[in-house]
Amino acid sequence: MDIGILRRDGRTDPFFDGAAADRLVVRRCVPCDRWFAPDQGDCPGCGSTGLEWARASGTATLVAWTVTHAKPREDGAVPPPAYLALVELPEGPWLHARLDGVDPASLREGLPLRAAFEHPAEGESYVLFRPAS
């Protein structure tokens, strides 16, 4: 299923720069050593407004998922379903991402995942997750 063209919004440029280089980067509060999703602005723990961008491990655990089905194309072909997930990084943040290369029968809470990166011809590179094994 085509997800469309992703564009930067200025706030998360380092996230997309990381994805373009096959690196998962998220926000980190240095004073209290808490990690956050890429769109986090400030640390709710200590109030720091200077969150840094830091490289994450690139592994994750599946928390929840859903399957979306596209409408058949004009030529009658039916696109494959897309698996959308909520994943938890070992650093702490939860991210929404696409799953790739999954066997629907193997999907379960706690499934180990690893980051992979897509580099479309147009738009920004992005992260998705695949089974770790």
PDB file of C-alpha atoms in Angstrom:
ATOM      1  CA  MET A   1       0.000   0.000   0.000  1.00  0.00           C
ATOM      2  CA  ASP A   2       1.404   3.369  -0.992  1.00  0.00           C
ATOM      3  CA  ILE A   3       1.786   5.736   1.972  1.00  0.00           C
ATOM      4  CA  GLY A   4       2.229   8.836  -0.148  1.00  0.00           C
ATOM      5  CA  ILE A   5       5.101  11.295  -0.170  1.00  0.00           C
ATOM      6  CA  LEU A   6       6.595  12.316   3.164  1.00  0.00           C
ATOM      7  CA  ARG A   7       7.831  15.890   3.570  1.00  0.00           C
ATOM      8  CA  ARG A   8       9.801  17.545   6.358  1.00  0.00           C
ATOM      9  CA  ASP A   9       8.167  20.064   8.633  1.00  0.00           C
ATOM     10  CA  GLY A  10      11.345  21.671   9.991  1.00  0.00           C
ATOM     11  CA  ARG A  11      10.923  20.363  13.551  1.00  0.00           C
ATOM     12  CA  THR A  12      12.109  16.847  12.810  1.00  0.00           C
ATOM     13  CA  ASP A  13      14.832  17.409  10.202  1.00  0.00           C
ATOM     14  CA  PRO A  14      17.426  15.386  12.180  1.00  0.00           C
ATOM     15  CA  PHE A  15      15.021  12.418  12.250  1.00  0.00           C
ATOM     16  CA  PHE A  16      14.764  12.431   8.458  1.00  0.00           C
ATOM     17  CA  ASP A  17      18.522  13.049   8.086  1.00  0.00           C
ATOM     18  CA  GLY A  18      19.079   9.973  10.249  1.00  0.00           C
ATOM     19  CA  ALA A  19      16.634   7.881   8.207  1.00  0.00           C
ATOM     20  CA  ALA A  20      18.408   8.940   5.012  1.00  0.00           C
ATOM     21  CA  ALA A  21      21.649   7.578   6.556  1.00  0.00           C
ATOM     22  CA  ASP A  22      19.955   4.372   7.840  1.00  0.00           C
ATOM     23  CA  ARG A  23      20.064   5.551  11.466  1.00  0.00           C
ATOM     24  CA  LEU A  24      17.163   5.787  13.893  1.00  0.00           C
ATOM     25  CA  VAL A  25      17.448   8.990  15.906  1.00  0.00           C
ATOM     26  CA  VAL A  26      15.066  10.202  18.602  1.00  0.00           C
ATOM     27  CA  ARG A  27      15.013  12.952  21.225  1.00  0.00           C
ATOM     28  CA  ARG A  28      16.915  12.668  24.501  1.00  0.00           C
ATOM     29  CA  CYS A  29      16.955  14.833  27.613  1.00  0.00           C
ATOM     30  CA  VAL A  30      20.570  14.933  28.795  1.00  0.00           C
ATOM     31  CA  PRO A  31      19.892  16.278  32.337  1.00  0.00           C
ATOM     32  CA  CYS A  32      17.512  13.460  33.293  1.00  0.00           C
ATOM     33  CA  ASP A  33      18.520  10.847  30.666  1.00  0.00           C
ATOM     34  CA  ARG A  34      15.004  10.284  29.344  1.00  0.00           C
ATOM     35  CA  TRP A  35      14.308   9.446  25.707  1.00  0.00           C
ATOM     36  CA  PHE A  36      11.364  10.706  23.663  1.00  0.00           C
ATOM     37  CA  ALA A  37       9.685  10.346  20.289  1.00  0.00           C
ATOM     38  CA  PRO A  38      10.985  12.591  17.481  1.00  0.00           C
ATOM     39  CA  ASP A  39       8.165  15.112  17.811  1.00  0.00           C
ATOM     40  CA  GLN A  40       8.706  15.789  21.543  1.00  0.00           C
ATOM     41  CA  GLY A  41       9.646  19.411  22.247  1.00  0.00           C
ATOM     42  CA  ASP A  42      10.411  19.625  25.967  1.00  0.00           C
ATOM     43  CA  CYS A  43      11.097  17.200  28.809  1.00  0.00           C
ATOM     44  CA  PRO A  44       8.022  16.809  31.011  1.00  0.00           C
ATOM     45  CA  GLY A  45      10.239  15.366  33.774  1.00  0.00           C
ATOM     46  CA  CYS A  46      12.723  18.165  34.385  1.00  0.00           C
ATOM     47  CA  GLY A  47      11.338  20.907  32.133  1.00  0.00           C
ATOM     48  CA  SER A  48      14.436  21.071  29.934  1.00  0.00           C
ATOM     49  CA  THR A  49      13.798  22.743  26.596  1.00  0.00           C
ATOM     50  CA  GLY A  50      17.074  21.565  25.094  1.00  0.00           C
ATOM     51  CA  LEU A  51      16.339  18.014  24.009  1.00  0.00           C
ATOM     52  CA  GLU A  52      19.114  16.574  21.879  1.00  0.00           C
ATOM     53  CA  TRP A  53      18.939  14.180  18.976  1.00  0.00           C
ATOM     54  CA  ALA A  54      20.541  10.835  19.802  1.00  0.00           C
ATOM     55  CA  ARG A  55      20.990   7.584  17.962  1.00  0.00           C
ATOM     56  CA  ALA A  56      18.686   4.824  19.178  1.00  0.00           C
ATOM     57  CA  SER A  57      19.575   1.139  19.124  1.00  0.00           C
ATOM     58  CA  GLY A  58      17.316   0.378  16.158  1.00  0.00           C
ATOM     59  CA  THR A  59      15.511  -2.433  17.949  1.00  0.00           C
ATOM     60  CA  ALA A  60      11.943  -2.394  19.207  1.00  0.00           C
ATOM     61  CA  THR A  61       9.148  -4.498  20.634  1.00  0.00           C
ATOM     62  CA  LEU A  62       5.706  -4.720  19.067  1.00  0.00           C
ATOM     63  CA  VAL A  63       3.062  -3.236  21.376  1.00  0.00           C
ATOM     64  CA  ALA A  64      -0.011  -3.153  19.106  1.00  0.00           C
ATOM     65  CA  TRP A  65      -0.852  -3.293  15.401  1.00  0.00           C
ATOM     66  CA  THR A  66      -3.620  -2.917  12.890  1.00  0.00           C
ATOM     67  CA  VAL A  67      -4.086  -3.989   9.304  1.00  0.00           C
ATOM     68  CA  THR A  68      -5.332  -1.611   6.639  1.00  0.00           C
ATOM     69  CA  HIS A  69      -6.691  -2.699   3.280  1.00  0.00           C
ATOM     70  CA  ALA A  70      -6.627  -0.520   0.180  1.00  0.00           C
ATOM     71  CA  LYS A  71      -9.391  -0.307  -2.374  1.00  0.00           C
ATOM     72  CA  PRO A  72      -8.872  -2.315  -5.552  1.00  0.00           C
ATOM     73  CA  ARG A  73      -7.155  -0.347  -8.320  1.00  0.00           C
ATOM     74  CA  GLU A  74      -8.925   0.597 -11.534  1.00  0.00           C
ATOM     75  CA  ASP A  75      -7.335  -2.416 -13.232  1.00  0.00           C
ATOM     76  CA  GLY A  76      -8.893  -4.682 -10.588  1.00  0.00           C
ATOM     77  CA  ALA A  77      -5.599  -5.497  -8.836  1.00  0.00           C
ATOM     78  CA  VAL A  78      -5.849  -5.544  -5.060  1.00  0.00           C
ATOM     79  CA  PRO A  79      -2.859  -3.965  -3.267  1.00  0.00           C
ATOM     80  CA  PRO A  80      -1.449  -5.963  -0.355  1.00  0.00           C
ATOM     81  CA  PRO A  81      -2.555  -4.893   3.113  1.00  0.00           C
ATOM     82  CA  ALA A  82      -0.408  -2.552   5.198  1.00  0.00           C
ATOM     83  CA  TYR A  83       0.530  -3.383   8.770  1.00  0.00           C
ATOM     84  CA  LEU A  84       0.703  -0.342  11.028  1.00  0.00           C
ATOM     85  CA  ALA A  85       2.218  -0.655  14.472  1.00  0.00           C
ATOM     86  CA  LEU A  86       2.912   0.930  17.789  1.00  0.00           C
ATOM     87  CA  VAL A  87       6.416  -0.120  18.837  1.00  0.00           C
ATOM     88  CA  GLU A  88       8.405   0.460  21.999  1.00  0.00           C
ATOM     89  CA  LEU A  89      12.107   1.244  21.747  1.00  0.00           C
ATOM     90  CA  PRO A  90      14.377  -0.121  24.510  1.00  0.00           C
ATOM     91  CA  GLU A  91      15.319   3.503  25.206  1.00  0.00           C
ATOM     92  CA  GLY A  92      11.706   4.138  26.226  1.00  0.00           C
ATOM     93  CA  PRO A  93       9.789   5.994  23.506  1.00  0.00           C
ATOM     94  CA  TRP A  94       6.885   4.484  21.630  1.00  0.00           C
ATOM     95  CA  LEU A  95       6.702   5.142  17.902  1.00  0.00           C
ATOM     96  CA  HIS A  96       4.044   4.656  15.246  1.00  0.00           C
ATOM     97  CA  ALA A  97       5.554   2.922  12.239  1.00  0.00           C
ATOM     98  CA  ARG A  98       4.863   0.531   9.442  1.00  0.00           C
ATOM     99  CA  LEU A  99       5.688  -3.165   9.668  1.00  0.00           C
ATOM    100  CA  ASP A 100       7.344  -4.862   6.719  1.00  0.00           C
ATOM    101  CA  GLY A 101       8.070  -8.493   5.950  1.00  0.00           C
ATOM    102  CA  VAL A 102       5.696  -9.802   8.593  1.00  0.00           C
ATOM    103  CA  ASP A 103       3.861 -13.082   8.588  1.00  0.00           C
ATOM    104  CA  PRO A 104       0.394 -12.148   9.866  1.00  0.00           C
ATOM    105  CA  ALA A 105       0.224 -15.388  11.865  1.00  0.00           C
ATOM    106  CA  SER A 106       3.404 -14.457  13.756  1.00  0.00           C
ATOM    107  CA  LEU A 107       2.201 -11.056  14.948  1.00  0.00           C
ATOM    108  CA  ARG A 108       1.992 -10.940  18.720  1.00  0.00           C
ATOM    109  CA  GLU A 109       2.552  -8.454  21.499  1.00  0.00           C
ATOM    110  CA  GLY A 110       6.220  -8.475  22.448  1.00  0.00           C
ATOM    111  CA  LEU A 111       7.498  -9.532  19.008  1.00  0.00           C
ATOM    112  CA  PRO A 112      11.141  -8.372  18.661  1.00  0.00           C
ATOM    113  CA  LEU A 113      11.643  -5.973  15.768  1.00  0.00           C
ATOM    114  CA  ARG A 114      14.495  -4.135  14.089  1.00  0.00           C
ATOM    115  CA  ALA A 115      14.493  -0.856  12.212  1.00  0.00           C
ATOM    116  CA  ALA A 116      14.812  -0.778   8.439  1.00  0.00           C
ATOM    117  CA  PHE A 117      14.743   2.228   6.171  1.00  0.00           C
ATOM    118  CA  GLU A 118      12.961   3.066   2.947  1.00  0.00           C
ATOM    119  CA  HIS A 119      14.457   5.554   0.500  1.00  0.00           C
ATOM    120  CA  PRO A 120      11.733   6.540  -1.969  1.00  0.00           C
ATOM    121  CA  ALA A 121      12.571   8.322  -5.225  1.00  0.00           C
ATOM    122  CA  GLU A 122      10.539  11.321  -4.069  1.00  0.00           C
ATOM    123  CA  GLY A 123      10.071  12.609  -0.534  1.00  0.00           C
ATOM    124  CA  GLU A 124      11.859  11.741   2.671  1.00  0.00           C
ATOM    125  CA  SER A 125      13.420   8.465   3.741  1.00  0.00           C
ATOM    126  CA  TYR A 126      11.557   6.852   6.606  1.00  0.00           C
ATOM    127  CA  VAL A 127      11.824   4.091   9.179  1.00  0.00           C
ATOM    128  CA  LEU A 128       9.771   0.926   9.285  1.00  0.00           C
ATOM    129  CA  PHE A 129      10.200  -2.200  11.392  1.00  0.00           C
ATOM    130  CA  ARG A 130      10.759  -5.842  10.467  1.00  0.00           C
ATOM    131  CA  PRO A 131      10.831  -8.983  12.603  1.00  0.00           C
ATOM    132  CA  ALA A 132      14.234  -9.275  14.291  1.00  0.00           C
ATOM    133  CA  SER A 133      14.754 -12.946  13.442  1.00  0.00           C
TER     134      SER A 133
END
